[in-house]
Coordinates of C-alpha atoms in Angstrom, one line a residue:
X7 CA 1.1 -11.7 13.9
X8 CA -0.8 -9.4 11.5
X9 CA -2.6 -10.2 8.3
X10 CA -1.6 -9.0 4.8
X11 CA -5.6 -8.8 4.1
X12 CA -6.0 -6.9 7.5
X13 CA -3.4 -4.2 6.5
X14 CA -5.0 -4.2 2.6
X15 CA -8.5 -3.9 3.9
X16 CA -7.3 -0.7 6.0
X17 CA -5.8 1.0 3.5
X18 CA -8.8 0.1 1.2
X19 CA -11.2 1.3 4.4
X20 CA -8.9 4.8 4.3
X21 CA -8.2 5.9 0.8
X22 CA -10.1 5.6 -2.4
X23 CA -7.6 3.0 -4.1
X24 CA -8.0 1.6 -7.9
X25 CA -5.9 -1.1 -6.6
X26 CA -4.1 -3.0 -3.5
X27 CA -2.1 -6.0 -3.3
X28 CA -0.3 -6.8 0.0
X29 CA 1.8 -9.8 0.9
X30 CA 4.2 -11.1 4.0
X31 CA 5.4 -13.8 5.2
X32 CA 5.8 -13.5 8.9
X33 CA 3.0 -11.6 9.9
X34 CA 4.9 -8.4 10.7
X35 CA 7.2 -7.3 7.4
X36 CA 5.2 -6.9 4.3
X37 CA 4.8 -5.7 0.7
X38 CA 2.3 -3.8 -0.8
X39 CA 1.0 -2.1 -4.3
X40 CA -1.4 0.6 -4.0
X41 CA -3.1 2.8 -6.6
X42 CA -4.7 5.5 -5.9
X43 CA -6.7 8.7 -6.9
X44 CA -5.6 10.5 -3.8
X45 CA -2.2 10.2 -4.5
X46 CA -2.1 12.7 -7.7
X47 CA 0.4 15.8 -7.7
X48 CA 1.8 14.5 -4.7
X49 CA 5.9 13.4 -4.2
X50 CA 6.0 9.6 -3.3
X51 CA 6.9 10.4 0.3
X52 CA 3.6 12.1 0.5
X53 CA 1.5 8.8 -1.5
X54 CA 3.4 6.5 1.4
X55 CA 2.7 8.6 4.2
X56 CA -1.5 8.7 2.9
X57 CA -0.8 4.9 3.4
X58 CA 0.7 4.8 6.4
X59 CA -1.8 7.0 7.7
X60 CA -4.3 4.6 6.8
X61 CA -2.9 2.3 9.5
X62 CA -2.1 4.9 12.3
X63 CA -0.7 3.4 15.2
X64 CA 0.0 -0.2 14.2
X65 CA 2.9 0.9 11.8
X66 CA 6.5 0.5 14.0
X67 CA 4.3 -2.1 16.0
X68 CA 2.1 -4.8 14.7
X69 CA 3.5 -3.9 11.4
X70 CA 7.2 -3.5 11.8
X71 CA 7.8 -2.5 7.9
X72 CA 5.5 -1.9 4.8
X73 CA 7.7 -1.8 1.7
X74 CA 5.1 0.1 -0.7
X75 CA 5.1 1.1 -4.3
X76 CA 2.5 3.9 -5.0
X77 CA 0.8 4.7 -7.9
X78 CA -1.5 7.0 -9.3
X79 CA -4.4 5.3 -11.8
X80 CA -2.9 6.4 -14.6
X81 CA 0.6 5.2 -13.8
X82 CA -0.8 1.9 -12.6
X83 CA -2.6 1.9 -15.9
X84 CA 1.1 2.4 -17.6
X85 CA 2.9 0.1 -15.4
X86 CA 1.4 -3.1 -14.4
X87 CA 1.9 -4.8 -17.0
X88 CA 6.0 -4.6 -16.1
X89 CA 4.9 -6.0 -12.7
X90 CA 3.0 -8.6 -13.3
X91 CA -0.2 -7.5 -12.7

């Protein structure tokens, strides 16, 4: 079993975030929100794999799935509000 604040303090750890929320249930499928500088100009395949990357080897093992939505500040800015946030 994994830990949402595990995987959250990775990511934090690997990329220079403006914000992360993670949640899961069962300690291997989880949900996150991450907002990040690093992800500007690129495609959202490329902000999820900076993220993945962030937890290297325990993706498709501890962590079985990571359902992300990815941000950049000003989008997160923009769009929390809808979500909650």
């Amino acid at each position: 079993m994994f830990e949402a604040s595990e995987i959250k303090r990775l990511i934090e750890q690997g990329l220079p975030c403006e914000f992360v929320f993670i949640e899961g249930d069962d300690g291997v499928h989880f949900r996150g929100i991450v907002a990040s500088a690093a992800f500007e100009g690129k495609t959202k395949v490329r902000q999820h794999q900076a993220v993945y990357a962030t937890l290297g080897p325990l993706m498709g093992n501890e962590i079985h799935a990571l359902q992300l939505q990815t941000f950049t500040p000003a989008q997160w800015e923009e769009g929390r509000g809808e979500l909650g946030m």
